[in-house]
Coordinates of C-alpha atoms in Angstrom, one line a residue:
V1 CA 121.7 -93.4 -101.0
R2 CA 119.7 -93.8 -98.1
L3 CA 122.9 -94.9 -94.8
T4 CA 121.3 -94.6 -91.3
A5 CA 123.2 -92.7 -88.3
D6 CA 123.3 -96.2 -86.8
C7 CA 126.2 -97.5 -88.7
P8 CA 129.3 -95.2 -88.8
M9 CA 132.3 -97.9 -89.9
M10 CA 130.6 -97.2 -93.4
D11 CA 132.5 -97.9 -96.1
P12 CA 132.6 -95.0 -99.1
R13 CA 133.6 -98.1 -101.1
L14 CA 130.7 -100.1 -101.3
V15 CA 128.0 -97.4 -101.0
D16 CA 130.4 -96.9 -104.7
E17 CA 129.4 -100.7 -105.6
V18 CA 126.5 -100.9 -104.9
V19 CA 125.2 -97.8 -106.4
E20 CA 127.4 -99.0 -109.2
A21 CA 125.1 -101.9 -109.2
F22 CA 122.2 -100.1 -109.3
E23 CA 122.7 -98.1 -111.9
A24 CA 123.6 -101.4 -114.0
S25 CA 119.8 -102.4 -113.3
N26 CA 117.0 -102.0 -114.5
L27 CA 115.3 -101.7 -110.2
D28 CA 113.3 -99.8 -108.4
Y29 CA 116.0 -100.8 -105.5
L30 CA 118.9 -102.2 -104.6
S31 CA 119.7 -103.2 -100.7
N32 CA 122.7 -105.0 -99.2
T33 CA 119.7 -105.6 -96.1
I34 CA 117.5 -108.0 -97.1
Q35 CA 119.6 -111.4 -97.7
R36 CA 122.4 -110.1 -95.3
T37 CA 125.8 -111.3 -96.2
Y38 CA 127.6 -107.9 -95.0
P39 CA 128.3 -107.3 -91.3
D40 CA 124.6 -105.5 -89.9
G41 CA 125.7 -102.2 -89.8
L42 CA 127.2 -101.7 -93.2
D43 CA 124.0 -101.1 -94.4
V44 CA 123.5 -99.2 -98.2
E45 CA 119.9 -98.7 -99.7
V46 CA 119.7 -97.3 -103.5
F47 CA 116.3 -95.9 -104.9
A48 CA 115.4 -94.5 -107.8
R49 CA 113.5 -91.2 -106.8
E50 CA 109.9 -92.8 -108.4
A51 CA 110.0 -95.8 -106.9
L52 CA 110.9 -93.2 -103.0
E53 CA 107.6 -90.6 -104.9
R54 CA 105.2 -93.7 -105.0
A55 CA 106.5 -95.2 -101.3
H56 CA 105.8 -91.6 -99.6
K57 CA 102.0 -91.3 -101.7
E58 CA 101.6 -95.0 -100.9
A59 CA 102.1 -96.4 -97.5
T60 CA 99.9 -96.1 -95.2
E61 CA 100.9 -97.8 -93.0
P62 CA 103.2 -96.2 -89.4
H63 CA 106.1 -98.9 -89.6
D64 CA 106.4 -98.2 -93.8
R65 CA 106.0 -94.2 -93.1
E66 CA 108.8 -94.3 -90.6
H67 CA 111.7 -96.1 -91.5
V68 CA 111.6 -95.4 -95.6
T69 CA 111.8 -98.5 -96.9
P70 CA 109.6 -101.1 -96.0
Y71 CA 107.3 -100.3 -98.4
I72 CA 109.3 -100.2 -101.0
Y73 CA 111.1 -104.3 -100.9
C74 CA 107.9 -105.5 -98.9
G75 CA 105.2 -104.2 -100.9
G76 CA 103.7 -102.6 -98.6
A77 CA 100.5 -103.6 -96.8
Q78 CA 98.6 -103.5 -100.3
Q79 CA 101.8 -106.2 -102.0
V80 CA 102.8 -102.7 -104.2
R81 CA 105.4 -104.7 -106.6
F82 CA 108.9 -103.4 -107.3
R83 CA 111.3 -103.7 -108.9
V84 CA 114.2 -105.1 -105.7
G85 CA 117.1 -106.6 -105.7
Q86 CA 120.2 -107.9 -103.6
H87 CA 124.0 -107.1 -103.6
C88 CA 125.6 -110.0 -101.6
F89 CA 128.8 -110.5 -100.2
G90 CA 130.8 -114.1 -101.6
A91 CA 130.8 -115.2 -98.0
D92 CA 129.0 -114.7 -95.7
F93 CA 129.3 -112.3 -93.0
G94 CA 125.8 -111.0 -91.7
H95 CA 126.2 -112.4 -88.0
L96 CA 128.2 -109.9 -87.6
R97 CA 127.2 -106.8 -86.2
W98 CA 129.1 -103.4 -86.3
T99 CA 126.1 -101.6 -85.9
V100 CA 124.9 -99.1 -82.8
D101 CA 121.7 -99.6 -81.3
T102 CA 123.3 -99.8 -77.2
S103 CA 126.0 -99.0 -75.3
E104 CA 127.7 -101.9 -75.7
D105 CA 127.9 -101.7 -79.3
L106 CA 129.4 -97.9 -79.3
D107 CA 132.2 -99.6 -77.2
R108 CA 132.8 -102.0 -79.5
V109 CA 132.4 -99.7 -82.3
R110 CA 135.1 -97.3 -80.3
R111 CA 137.6 -100.0 -79.8
L112 CA 137.6 -101.5 -83.2
V113 CA 137.7 -98.1 -84.7
A114 CA 140.1 -96.8 -82.9
R115 CA 142.2 -99.9 -84.2
L116 CA 142.3 -99.0 -88.4
P117 CA 144.0 -96.6 -90.1
Q118 CA 142.4 -93.2 -91.7
G119 CA 140.4 -94.5 -94.9
Y120 CA 139.5 -98.5 -93.6
A121 CA 137.4 -100.7 -95.7
W122 CA 135.5 -103.1 -94.5
L123 CA 137.4 -105.9 -95.2
E124 CA 140.8 -104.1 -93.0
A125 CA 138.3 -104.1 -90.0
L126 CA 137.2 -107.4 -90.7
A127 CA 140.7 -108.9 -90.3
E128 CA 141.2 -106.9 -87.4
A129 CA 138.4 -107.8 -85.6
T130 CA 139.4 -111.2 -86.3
K131 CA 142.3 -111.1 -83.4
E132 CA 140.1 -110.2 -81.0
P133 CA 136.5 -111.9 -81.9
E134 CA 134.4 -109.8 -79.0
L135 CA 135.4 -107.5 -81.2
L136 CA 133.0 -109.4 -84.8
G137 CA 130.2 -108.4 -82.0
S138 CA 128.8 -111.5 -83.4
Q139 CA 124.2 -111.6 -83.5
A140 CA 122.7 -114.9 -81.5

């Protein structure tokens, strides 16, 4: 499982959901990031150890080596094929931004999290954020 530090609002239930879907599949890679239907900042990637080892051995482009998984889901410079799947939500919230790349992002996420109960789920965060739309962090 790959989670990144710029996604501080990660919902462990979503992680479990993606892991379970991966385990029930015959895929090398499954994520909710290629076709984004979850807010940016709820990024979950699950991949087979063999796929990661193969990417490590074969990837030569700096971007593929730095960002770990693009070689797997994009096929790398040599168009290597992996079995890739997408985990989608039933509605499209991919335009929302809950990732932290700027000080403004950090301020917005802190304000939203301060309104939430301990152990909140991402849909609770969404419901709370709709009360103050600036907290949705919509991407342009």
